[in-house]
mmCIF file of C-alpha atoms and ligand atoms in Angstrom:
data_model
loop_
_atom_site.group_PDB
_atom_site.id
_atom_site.type_symbol
_atom_site.label_atom_id
_atom_site.label_comp_id
_atom_site.label_asym_id
_atom_site.label_seq_id
_atom_site.Cartn_x
_atom_site.Cartn_y
_atom_site.Cartn_z
ATOM 1 C CA MET X 1241 29.716 -10.015 -2.185
ATOM 2 C CA ASN X 1242 27.831 -7.694 -4.506
ATOM 3 C CA GLU X 1243 24.272 -8.479 -5.421
ATOM 4 C CA LYS X 1244 23.312 -7.985 -9.020
ATOM 5 C CA LEU X 1245 19.788 -6.850 -8.244
ATOM 6 C CA ILE X 1246 18.012 -5.967 -5.018
ATOM 7 C CA ILE X 1247 14.236 -5.628 -5.005
ATOM 8 C CA ILE X 1248 12.620 -3.759 -2.127
ATOM 9 C CA GLY X 1249 9.016 -4.637 -1.379
ATOM 10 C CA THR X 1250 6.681 -7.591 -1.725
ATOM 11 C CA GLY X 1251 3.456 -6.244 -3.154
ATOM 12 C CA PRO X 1252 2.359 -7.236 -6.686
ATOM 13 C CA ALA X 1253 5.103 -5.007 -8.167
ATOM 14 C CA GLY X 1254 7.905 -6.482 -6.050
ATOM 15 C CA TYR X 1255 6.861 -10.102 -6.530
ATOM 16 C CA THR X 1256 6.359 -9.700 -10.280
ATOM 17 C CA ALA X 1257 9.749 -8.006 -10.608
ATOM 18 C CA ALA X 1258 11.215 -10.913 -8.616
ATOM 19 C CA ILE X 1259 9.621 -13.524 -10.897
ATOM 20 C CA TYR X 1260 10.886 -11.830 -14.062
ATOM 21 C CA ALA X 1261 14.348 -11.066 -12.667
ATOM 22 C CA ALA X 1262 14.775 -14.602 -11.325
ATOM 23 C CA ARG X 1263 13.788 -16.083 -14.686
ATOM 24 C CA ALA X 1264 16.382 -13.778 -16.315
ATOM 25 C CA ASP X 1265 19.073 -15.296 -14.055
ATOM 26 C CA LEU X 1266 19.625 -12.086 -12.098
ATOM 27 C CA HIS X 1267 19.272 -13.963 -8.768
ATOM 28 C CA PRO X 1268 17.391 -11.101 -7.127
ATOM 29 C CA LEU X 1269 17.529 -10.573 -3.393
ATOM 30 C CA VAL X 1270 14.130 -9.342 -2.192
ATOM 31 C CA PHE X 1271 13.655 -7.389 1.038
ATOM 32 C CA THR X 1272 10.179 -8.016 2.346
ATOM 33 C CA GLY X 1273 9.840 -5.128 4.798
ATOM 34 C CA GLY X 1274 7.494 -5.342 7.757
ATOM 35 C CA GLN X 1275 4.280 -5.972 5.820
ATOM 36 C CA ILE X 1276 5.077 -9.078 3.817
ATOM 37 C CA GLY X 1277 2.815 -9.197 0.770
ATOM 38 C CA GLY X 1278 1.948 -5.505 1.007
ATOM 39 C CA GLN X 1279 -1.453 -3.836 1.052
ATOM 40 C CA LEU X 1280 -3.297 -6.741 -0.562
ATOM 41 C CA THR X 1281 -2.718 -8.848 2.526
ATOM 42 C CA THR X 1282 -5.074 -6.470 4.338
ATOM 43 C CA THR X 1283 -7.895 -6.791 1.811
ATOM 44 C CA THR X 1284 -10.515 -9.468 1.364
ATOM 45 C CA GLU X 1285 -11.660 -10.685 -2.020
ATOM 46 C CA VAL X 1286 -9.941 -9.370 -5.139
ATOM 47 C CA GLU X 1287 -12.421 -9.562 -7.997
ATOM 48 C CA ASN X 1288 -10.528 -7.782 -10.753
ATOM 49 C CA PHE X 1289 -7.174 -9.562 -10.962
ATOM 50 C CA PRO X 1290 -7.261 -11.366 -14.320
ATOM 51 C CA GLY X 1291 -7.140 -15.152 -14.192
ATOM 52 C CA PHE X 1292 -9.462 -15.627 -11.227
ATOM 53 C CA PRO X 1293 -13.037 -15.609 -12.521
ATOM 54 C CA GLU X 1294 -14.412 -16.419 -9.061
ATOM 55 C CA GLY X 1295 -12.169 -13.838 -7.366
ATOM 56 C CA ILE X 1296 -9.323 -14.629 -5.004
ATOM 57 C CA MET X 1297 -8.563 -13.560 -1.438
ATOM 58 C CA GLY X 1298 -5.823 -10.887 -1.313
ATOM 59 C CA PRO X 1299 -3.522 -12.807 1.095
ATOM 60 C CA GLU X 1300 -3.810 -15.976 -1.029
ATOM 61 C CA LEU X 1301 -2.951 -14.067 -4.204
ATOM 62 C CA MET X 1302 0.156 -12.624 -2.576
ATOM 63 C CA PHE X 1303 1.194 -15.972 -1.136
ATOM 64 C CA ASN X 1304 0.917 -17.515 -4.618
ATOM 65 C CA MET X 1305 3.099 -14.751 -6.067
ATOM 66 C CA SER X 1306 5.766 -15.304 -3.404
ATOM 67 C CA GLN X 1307 5.774 -19.046 -4.104
ATOM 68 C CA GLN X 1308 6.158 -18.403 -7.826
ATOM 69 C CA ALA X 1309 9.071 -15.998 -7.258
ATOM 70 C CA GLU X 1310 10.782 -18.455 -4.908
ATOM 71 C CA LYS X 1311 10.286 -21.333 -7.329
ATOM 72 C CA HIS X 1312 12.214 -19.400 -9.981
ATOM 73 C CA GLY X 1313 15.100 -18.614 -7.643
ATOM 74 C CA ALA X 1314 14.321 -15.297 -5.960
ATOM 75 C CA ARG X 1315 15.796 -15.065 -2.451
ATOM 76 C CA PHE X 1316 13.945 -13.340 0.393
ATOM 77 C CA ALA X 1317 15.358 -11.442 3.341
ATOM 78 C CA TYR X 1318 12.902 -10.512 6.084
ATOM 79 C CA GLU X 1319 14.445 -7.139 6.760
ATOM 80 C CA GLU X 1320 13.304 -3.520 6.654
ATOM 81 C CA VAL X 1321 15.242 -1.236 4.304
ATOM 82 C CA LEU X 1322 16.428 1.902 6.086
ATOM 83 C CA SER X 1323 18.332 3.653 3.302
ATOM 84 C CA VAL X 1324 19.636 3.336 -0.230
ATOM 85 C CA THR X 1325 22.676 5.325 -1.283
ATOM 86 C CA GLN X 1326 24.906 5.253 -4.338
ATOM 87 C CA GLU X 1327 28.683 5.269 -4.465
ATOM 88 C CA ALA X 1328 29.582 8.145 -6.758
ATOM 89 C CA CYS X 1329 32.532 6.607 -8.587
ATOM 90 C CA SER X 1330 31.443 2.965 -8.822
ATOM 91 C CA GLY X 1331 27.697 3.453 -9.288
ATOM 92 C CA LEU X 1332 27.131 0.623 -6.798
ATOM 93 C CA PHE X 1333 24.182 0.962 -4.426
ATOM 94 C CA THR X 1334 24.432 0.377 -0.694
ATOM 95 C CA VAL X 1335 21.174 -0.889 0.768
ATOM 96 C CA THR X 1336 21.164 -0.573 4.543
ATOM 97 C CA THR X 1337 18.573 -2.684 6.304
ATOM 98 C CA SER X 1338 17.563 -3.633 9.822
ATOM 99 C CA GLY X 1339 19.893 -6.631 9.330
ATOM 100 C CA GLY X 1340 23.016 -5.106 7.773
ATOM 101 C CA ALA X 1341 24.379 -3.436 4.636
ATOM 102 C CA TYR X 1342 24.294 -4.918 1.137
ATOM 103 C CA GLN X 1343 25.720 -3.755 -2.164
ATOM 104 C CA ALA X 1344 23.991 -4.099 -5.490
ATOM 105 C CA GLU X 1345 24.500 -3.085 -9.084
ATOM 106 C CA ALA X 1346 20.816 -2.261 -9.542
ATOM 107 C CA VAL X 1347 17.842 -1.705 -7.237
ATOM 108 C CA ILE X 1348 14.111 -1.836 -7.835
ATOM 109 C CA MET X 1349 12.015 0.016 -5.292
ATOM 110 C CA ALA X 1350 8.528 -1.453 -5.052
ATOM 111 C CA THR X 1351 7.705 -0.235 -1.581
ATOM 112 C CA GLY X 1352 4.098 0.776 -2.179
ATOM 113 C CA ALA X 1353 2.353 3.168 0.132
ATOM 114 C CA ARG X 1354 1.379 3.457 3.792
ATOM 115 C CA ALA X 1355 -2.138 4.113 5.130
ATOM 116 C CA ARG X 1356 -2.945 7.745 5.913
ATOM 117 C CA TYR X 1357 -4.575 8.957 9.116
ATOM 118 C CA LEU X 1358 -6.277 12.270 9.826
ATOM 119 C CA GLY X 1359 -3.535 13.743 12.002
ATOM 120 C CA LEU X 1360 -5.814 14.462 14.972
ATOM 121 C CA GLU X 1361 -4.633 14.801 18.543
ATOM 122 C CA GLY X 1362 -3.974 11.512 20.337
ATOM 123 C CA GLU X 1363 -4.248 9.530 17.098
ATOM 124 C CA ALA X 1364 -1.010 7.577 17.373
ATOM 125 C CA GLU X 1365 -1.930 6.268 20.840
ATOM 126 C CA LEU X 1366 -5.344 5.142 19.648
ATOM 127 C CA VAL X 1367 -4.045 2.894 16.875
ATOM 128 C CA GLY X 1368 -4.897 -0.625 18.012
ATOM 129 C CA HIS X 1369 -7.416 0.695 20.550
ATOM 130 C CA GLY X 1370 -10.316 1.372 18.240
ATOM 131 C CA LEU X 1371 -8.428 3.079 15.428
ATOM 132 C CA THR X 1372 -7.057 1.093 12.505
ATOM 133 C CA ALA X 1373 -6.561 1.132 8.731
ATOM 134 C CA CYS X 1374 -7.197 -2.588 8.248
ATOM 135 C CA ALA X 1375 -10.717 -3.989 8.337
ATOM 136 C CA THR X 1376 -9.521 -7.482 7.436
ATOM 137 C CA CYS X 1377 -7.133 -7.514 10.376
ATOM 138 C CA ASP X 1378 -9.378 -5.962 13.012
ATOM 139 C CA GLY X 1379 -12.984 -6.167 11.822
ATOM 140 C CA ALA X 1380 -13.816 -9.399 13.668
ATOM 141 C CA PHE X 1381 -12.995 -7.760 17.023
ATOM 142 C CA TYR X 1382 -16.008 -5.458 16.654
ATOM 143 C CA ARG X 1383 -19.049 -7.728 16.661
ATOM 144 C CA ASP X 1384 -22.530 -6.333 17.230
ATOM 145 C CA VAL X 1385 -21.284 -2.805 17.909
ATOM 146 C CA PRO X 1386 -21.400 0.325 15.727
ATOM 147 C CA VAL X 1387 -18.224 1.212 13.811
ATOM 148 C CA CYS X 1388 -17.353 3.719 11.105
ATOM 149 C CA VAL X 1389 -15.214 3.884 7.990
ATOM 150 C CA VAL X 1390 -13.698 7.195 6.878
ATOM 151 C CA GLY X 1391 -13.297 7.846 3.147
ATOM 152 C CA GLY X 1392 -15.223 7.721 -0.092
ATOM 153 C CA GLY X 1393 -13.019 5.616 -2.381
ATOM 154 C CA ASP X 1394 -13.001 1.932 -3.337
ATOM 155 C CA SER X 1395 -11.115 1.016 -0.169
ATOM 156 C CA ALA X 1396 -13.661 2.713 2.083
ATOM 157 C CA CYS X 1397 -16.566 0.991 0.308
ATOM 158 C CA GLU X 1398 -14.848 -2.389 0.325
ATOM 159 C CA GLU X 1399 -14.073 -2.085 4.039
ATOM 160 C CA ALA X 1400 -17.597 -0.895 4.866
ATOM 161 C CA ASN X 1401 -19.147 -3.875 3.083
ATOM 162 C CA PHE X 1402 -16.757 -6.298 4.738
ATOM 163 C CA LEU X 1403 -17.437 -4.876 8.208
ATOM 164 C CA THR X 1404 -21.189 -5.464 7.901
ATOM 165 C CA ARG X 1405 -20.384 -9.152 8.571
ATOM 166 C CA PHE X 1406 -19.551 -8.251 12.155
ATOM 167 C CA ALA X 1407 -20.712 -4.789 13.215
ATOM 168 C CA SER X 1408 -24.290 -3.875 14.136
ATOM 169 C CA LYS X 1409 -23.976 -0.761 11.954
ATOM 170 C CA VAL X 1410 -21.306 0.717 9.703
ATOM 171 C CA TYR X 1411 -21.287 4.502 9.263
ATOM 172 C CA LEU X 1412 -19.493 5.581 6.094
ATOM 173 C CA ILE X 1413 -18.142 9.039 6.831
ATOM 174 C CA HIS X 1414 -17.253 11.037 3.760
ATOM 175 C CA ARG X 1415 -16.202 14.667 3.485
ATOM 176 C CA ARG X 1416 -18.283 15.251 0.351
ATOM 177 C CA ASP X 1417 -21.777 14.235 -0.769
ATOM 178 C CA GLN X 1418 -20.559 11.925 -3.526
ATOM 179 C CA LEU X 1419 -18.385 8.830 -3.388
ATOM 180 C CA ARG X 1420 -15.196 8.552 -5.396
ATOM 181 C CA ALA X 1421 -15.452 4.740 -5.621
ATOM 182 C CA SER X 1422 -16.291 2.890 -8.849
ATOM 183 C CA LYS X 1423 -19.996 2.759 -9.746
ATOM 184 C CA ALA X 1424 -20.298 -0.969 -9.004
ATOM 185 C CA MET X 1425 -18.698 -0.525 -5.586
ATOM 186 C CA GLN X 1426 -20.849 2.530 -4.797
ATOM 187 C CA GLN X 1427 -24.009 0.664 -5.655
ATOM 188 C CA ARG X 1428 -23.123 -2.387 -3.596
ATOM 189 C CA THR X 1429 -22.248 -0.211 -0.603
ATOM 190 C CA LEU X 1430 -25.204 2.152 -0.667
ATOM 191 C CA GLU X 1431 -27.615 -0.743 -1.131
ATOM 192 C CA ASN X 1432 -26.245 -2.535 1.932
ATOM 193 C CA PRO X 1433 -28.870 -2.028 4.681
ATOM 194 C CA LYS X 1434 -26.215 -2.065 7.420
ATOM 195 C CA VAL X 1435 -24.225 0.789 5.858
ATOM 196 C CA GLU X 1436 -25.309 4.326 6.694
ATOM 197 C CA PRO X 1437 -23.542 7.082 4.758
ATOM 198 C CA VAL X 1438 -22.748 10.260 6.673
ATOM 199 C CA TRP X 1439 -22.220 12.866 3.972
ATOM 200 C CA ASN X 1440 -20.249 16.123 4.142
ATOM 201 C CA SER X 1441 -18.649 15.106 7.390
ATOM 202 C CA THR X 1442 -15.249 14.646 8.881
ATOM 203 C CA ILE X 1443 -14.001 13.580 12.308
ATOM 204 C CA SER X 1444 -12.764 16.456 14.475
ATOM 205 C CA ALA X 1445 -12.075 14.502 17.714
ATOM 206 C CA TYR X 1446 -11.888 10.975 19.131
ATOM 207 C CA HIS X 1447 -13.230 10.051 22.571
ATOM 208 C CA THR X 1448 -12.250 7.067 24.672
ATOM 209 C CA ASP X 1449 -13.750 5.108 27.560
ATOM 210 C CA GLU X 1450 -12.080 4.502 30.929
ATOM 211 C CA LYS X 1451 -9.909 1.727 29.374
ATOM 212 C CA GLY X 1452 -8.587 4.030 26.663
ATOM 213 C CA GLU X 1453 -10.642 2.336 23.922
ATOM 214 C CA MET X 1454 -12.530 4.304 21.287
ATOM 215 C CA SER X 1455 -16.076 5.076 22.425
ATOM 216 C CA SER X 1456 -17.288 7.940 20.227
ATOM 217 C CA ILE X 1457 -16.233 10.613 17.767
ATOM 218 C CA THR X 1458 -17.078 14.234 17.150
ATOM 219 C CA LEU X 1459 -18.231 14.864 13.596
ATOM 220 C CA ARG X 1460 -17.890 18.231 11.903
ATOM 221 C CA ASN X 1461 -20.161 19.086 9.020
ATOM 222 C CA THR X 1462 -17.943 20.309 6.158
ATOM 223 C CA VAL X 1463 -20.709 22.541 4.756
ATOM 224 C CA ASP X 1464 -22.021 24.450 7.779
ATOM 225 C CA GLY X 1465 -19.374 23.644 10.419
ATOM 226 C CA THR X 1466 -21.861 22.215 12.945
ATOM 227 C CA GLU X 1467 -20.656 19.449 15.252
ATOM 228 C CA SER X 1468 -22.328 16.315 16.562
ATOM 229 C CA GLU X 1469 -21.309 13.203 18.484
ATOM 230 C CA LEU X 1470 -21.545 9.643 17.202
ATOM 231 C CA GLU X 1471 -21.036 6.456 19.213
ATOM 232 C CA VAL X 1472 -18.595 4.082 17.459
ATOM 233 C CA LYS X 1473 -16.334 1.408 18.936
ATOM 234 C CA CYS X 1474 -13.834 1.495 16.104
ATOM 235 C CA VAL X 1475 -12.809 3.918 13.356
ATOM 236 C CA PHE X 1476 -11.506 2.289 10.180
ATOM 237 C CA MET X 1477 -9.413 4.758 8.198
ATOM 238 C CA ALA X 1478 -9.568 4.487 4.390
ATOM 239 C CA ILE X 1479 -8.441 7.899 3.154
ATOM 240 C CA GLY X 1480 -5.650 6.765 0.889
ATOM 241 C CA HIS X 1481 -1.983 6.025 1.199
ATOM 242 C CA THR X 1482 1.327 7.897 1.184
ATOM 243 C CA PRO X 1483 4.096 6.482 -1.038
ATOM 244 C CA VAL X 1484 7.025 5.005 0.890
ATOM 245 C CA SER X 1485 10.220 6.390 -0.626
ATOM 246 C CA ASN X 1486 12.031 8.383 2.083
ATOM 247 C CA PHE X 1487 14.700 5.699 2.370
ATOM 248 C CA ALA X 1488 15.939 6.661 -1.125
ATOM 249 C CA GLY X 1489 16.686 10.276 -0.123
ATOM 250 C CA ASP X 1490 17.436 12.459 -3.117
ATOM 251 C CA LEU X 1491 18.289 9.563 -5.434
ATOM 252 C CA VAL X 1492 14.724 9.945 -6.707
ATOM 253 C CA GLU X 1493 12.570 12.853 -7.768
ATOM 254 C CA ARG X 1494 9.059 13.021 -6.266
ATOM 255 C CA ASP X 1495 5.890 14.778 -7.371
ATOM 256 C CA GLU X 1496 3.858 17.036 -5.038
ATOM 257 C CA ALA X 1497 2.046 14.050 -3.523
ATOM 258 C CA GLY X 1498 5.302 12.187 -2.882
ATOM 259 C CA PHE X 1499 5.113 9.681 -5.748
ATOM 260 C CA VAL X 1500 8.457 8.768 -7.301
ATOM 261 C CA VAL X 1501 8.803 10.249 -10.785
ATOM 262 C CA THR X 1502 9.848 7.769 -13.482
ATOM 263 C CA MET X 1503 10.991 8.494 -17.009
ATOM 264 C CA GLY X 1504 8.231 8.283 -19.606
ATOM 265 C CA ALA X 1505 6.565 4.878 -19.822
ATOM 266 C CA GLY X 1506 9.551 3.166 -18.208
ATOM 267 C CA THR X 1507 10.493 2.611 -14.588
ATOM 268 C CA ALA X 1508 13.877 4.371 -14.493
ATOM 269 C CA THR X 1509 14.277 7.051 -11.828
ATOM 270 C CA LYS X 1510 16.648 9.989 -12.147
ATOM 271 C CA THR X 1511 19.451 7.738 -10.819
ATOM 272 C CA PRO X 1512 20.768 5.211 -13.357
ATOM 273 C CA GLY X 1513 20.351 1.684 -12.001
ATOM 274 C CA LEU X 1514 17.546 2.613 -9.595
ATOM 275 C CA PHE X 1515 14.051 1.678 -10.786
ATOM 276 C CA ALA X 1516 10.619 2.207 -9.224
ATOM 277 C CA ALA X 1517 7.435 0.189 -9.705
ATOM 278 C CA GLY X 1518 3.933 -0.049 -8.269
ATOM 279 C CA ASP X 1519 2.104 2.318 -5.937
ATOM 280 C CA VAL X 1520 5.286 4.112 -4.876
ATOM 281 C CA ALA X 1521 5.533 5.498 -8.416
ATOM 282 C CA ASP X 1522 1.964 5.397 -9.678
ATOM 283 C CA PRO X 1523 -0.248 8.374 -8.798
ATOM 284 C CA THR X 1524 -2.865 7.395 -11.366
ATOM 285 C CA TYR X 1525 -3.882 3.730 -11.563
ATOM 286 C CA ARG X 1526 -2.808 2.103 -8.271
ATOM 287 C CA GLN X 1527 -4.294 -1.279 -9.055
ATOM 288 C CA ALA X 1528 -2.807 -4.683 -8.205
ATOM 289 C CA ILE X 1529 -2.634 -5.590 -11.881
ATOM 290 C CA SER X 1530 -1.068 -2.280 -12.959
ATOM 291 C CA ALA X 1531 1.497 -2.623 -10.143
ATOM 292 C CA ALA X 1532 2.298 -6.150 -11.340
ATOM 293 C CA GLY X 1533 2.715 -4.858 -14.896
ATOM 294 C CA MET X 1534 5.052 -2.136 -13.689
ATOM 295 C CA GLY X 1535 7.048 -4.720 -11.713
ATOM 296 C CA CYS X 1536 7.509 -6.695 -14.912
ATOM 297 C CA ARG X 1537 8.743 -3.582 -16.727
ATOM 298 C CA ALA X 1538 11.123 -2.708 -13.871
ATOM 299 C CA ALA X 1539 12.720 -6.170 -14.007
ATOM 300 C CA MET X 1540 13.155 -5.883 -17.773
ATOM 301 C CA ASP X 1541 14.554 -2.338 -17.444
ATOM 302 C CA ALA X 1542 16.984 -3.562 -14.768
ATOM 303 C CA GLU X 1543 18.008 -6.501 -16.931
ATOM 304 C CA ARG X 1544 18.802 -4.159 -19.822
ATOM 305 C CA TYR X 1545 20.720 -1.841 -17.521
ATOM 306 C CA LEU X 1546 22.767 -4.752 -16.211
ATOM 307 C CA LEU X 1547 23.789 -5.951 -19.664
ATOM 308 C CA PRO X 1548 27.545 -5.296 -19.827
ATOM 309 C CA ALA X 1549 27.268 -3.093 -22.907
ATOM 310 C CA ASN X 1550 24.847 -0.758 -21.151
ATOM 311 C CA LYS X 1551 26.630 -0.580 -17.835
ATOM 312 C CA PHE X 1552 26.828 2.912 -16.360
ATOM 313 C CA PRO X 1553 29.451 3.720 -15.314
ATOM 314 C CA ILE X 1554 32.162 1.004 -15.299
ATOM 315 C CA LEU X 1555 32.004 -0.677 -11.903
ATOM 316 C CA THR X 1556 34.883 -0.613 -9.481
ATOM 317 C CA PRO X 1557 34.658 -2.122 -6.001
ATOM 318 C CA VAL X 1558 33.733 0.194 -3.126
ATOM 319 C CA PRO X 1559 36.646 0.447 -0.647
HETATM 320 P P1 NAP L 338 -8.651 6.996 -2.918
HETATM 321 O O1 NAP L 338 -9.330 6.524 -4.142
HETATM 322 O O2 NAP L 338 -7.567 8.022 -3.027
HETATM 323 O O3 NAP L 338 -9.801 7.556 -1.957
HETATM 324 C C1 NAP L 338 -9.479 8.187 -0.754
HETATM 325 C C2 NAP L 338 -10.765 8.734 -0.151
HETATM 326 O O4 NAP L 338 -10.458 9.331 1.095
HETATM 327 C C3 NAP L 338 -11.433 9.793 -1.009
HETATM 328 O O5 NAP L 338 -12.811 9.619 -1.030
HETATM 329 C C4 NAP L 338 -11.046 11.095 -0.317
HETATM 330 O O6 NAP L 338 -12.044 12.080 -0.403
HETATM 331 C C5 NAP L 338 -10.923 10.672 1.126
HETATM 332 N N1 NAP L 338 -9.955 11.475 1.853
HETATM 333 C C6 NAP L 338 -8.660 11.740 1.527
HETATM 334 N N2 NAP L 338 -8.067 12.503 2.459
HETATM 335 C C7 NAP L 338 -9.014 12.740 3.398
HETATM 336 C C8 NAP L 338 -9.028 13.489 4.603
HETATM 337 N N3 NAP L 338 -7.930 14.135 5.053
HETATM 338 N N4 NAP L 338 -10.169 13.528 5.321
HETATM 339 C C9 NAP L 338 -11.287 12.882 4.903
HETATM 340 N N5 NAP L 338 -11.333 12.161 3.754
HETATM 341 C C10 NAP L 338 -10.214 12.097 3.021
HETATM 342 O O7 NAP L 338 -7.999 5.802 -2.083
HETATM 343 P P2 NAP L 338 -8.446 4.250 -2.016
HETATM 344 O O8 NAP L 338 -9.892 4.119 -1.808
HETATM 345 O O9 NAP L 338 -7.505 3.667 -1.011
HETATM 346 O O10 NAP L 338 -8.099 3.674 -3.445
HETATM 347 C C11 NAP L 338 -6.756 3.799 -3.990
HETATM 348 C C12 NAP L 338 -6.691 3.124 -5.350
HETATM 349 O O11 NAP L 338 -6.866 1.712 -5.185
HETATM 350 C C13 NAP L 338 -7.794 3.593 -6.278
HETATM 351 O O12 NAP L 338 -7.283 3.659 -7.572
HETATM 352 C C14 NAP L 338 -8.841 2.506 -6.169
HETATM 353 O O13 NAP L 338 -9.632 2.388 -7.341
HETATM 354 C C15 NAP L 338 -7.978 1.286 -5.922
HETATM 355 N N6 NAP L 338 -8.733 0.241 -5.184
HETATM 356 C C16 NAP L 338 -9.418 -0.679 -5.911
HETATM 357 C C17 NAP L 338 -10.145 -1.664 -5.265
HETATM 358 C C18 NAP L 338 -10.890 -2.680 -6.070
HETATM 359 O O14 NAP L 338 -10.983 -2.491 -7.266
HETATM 360 N N7 NAP L 338 -11.411 -3.733 -5.490
HETATM 361 C C19 NAP L 338 -10.194 -1.715 -3.873
HETATM 362 C C20 NAP L 338 -9.485 -0.737 -3.158
HETATM 363 C C21 NAP L 338 -8.764 0.236 -3.836
HETATM 364 P P3 NAP L 338 -12.389 12.806 -1.803
HETATM 365 O O15 NAP L 338 -13.182 11.799 -2.588
HETATM 366 O O16 NAP L 338 -13.171 13.983 -1.369
HETATM 367 O O17 NAP L 338 -11.080 13.153 -2.414
#
């Protein structure tokens, strides 16, 4: 059976697209991927999502969105999408997942972005042993010990502040001498007595103890190249994210940083019937609320595309 609309991803963009598409009777099938609820499930309090004057915890916000989508008739499949291809003559999409292959007349990709690491030697093996990109998930394991956060953006500041609940000290390691984070976030972070900024510095090596757990790092000064050692029991990476779009192959155009290029203010990609919303296609704003707005637009774009008069091209079943 062909699906009318498949939505890939369950961040604010995916859930919002699901709510709008379900209310438009498109009966969307939503693939959750491995990280159900997306990046916001790894954050703490969200203070800038409209409608929550006291703030709301990221996981709760995402759970509410999933409930709302389900209430309106969206269906969820807990599978990872491996590829999306398009049948040349029918225009139908084949979405291959960890659970099988599905066909759909239209697809919205709302797959967000994946945390970046520094690319140092031995990094992959250290993940989960004192190296992580999720303070909410792992912060409580590091009580009364020194830890560090790498990065200078809002995420790094948010994580550093959060980690002061547990750690004895939080070093904020930034490659420049000025934070990129918003002024309010900068102020809150730099005024926190447990946060110590380490300016103009980057990590050049990780060191482990006899159990293979992180014990210290080598810091390289980005101005004069000098090196020093710092004892930390965990490194929390917050240096941005890489958009997740490889599964779409050349059905989409990407910019230099890997973000999916959409047409003008809309969400259409270069392939008719394939739409992109949220962080996977937003190099500029990357906010929960802007992702939700883009998800809304993607569902409305898909709905228009699926109207019989606008169908491109005329559908014939795939053999
Ligand atoms: P970001 O703003 O892109 O910041 C990434 C940081 O990592 C930058 O400071 C960057 O340094 C540094 N960095 C990048 N590559 C590096 C490398 N190879 N080595 C060392 N440092 C490196 O990413 P983000 O903080 O994840 O934020 C993403 C978006 O989400 C932003 O729009 C942000 O405003 C938003 N956000 C909002 C909130 C909130 O409002 N509560 C919370 C989190 C995120 P440079 O500064 O030198 O480039």
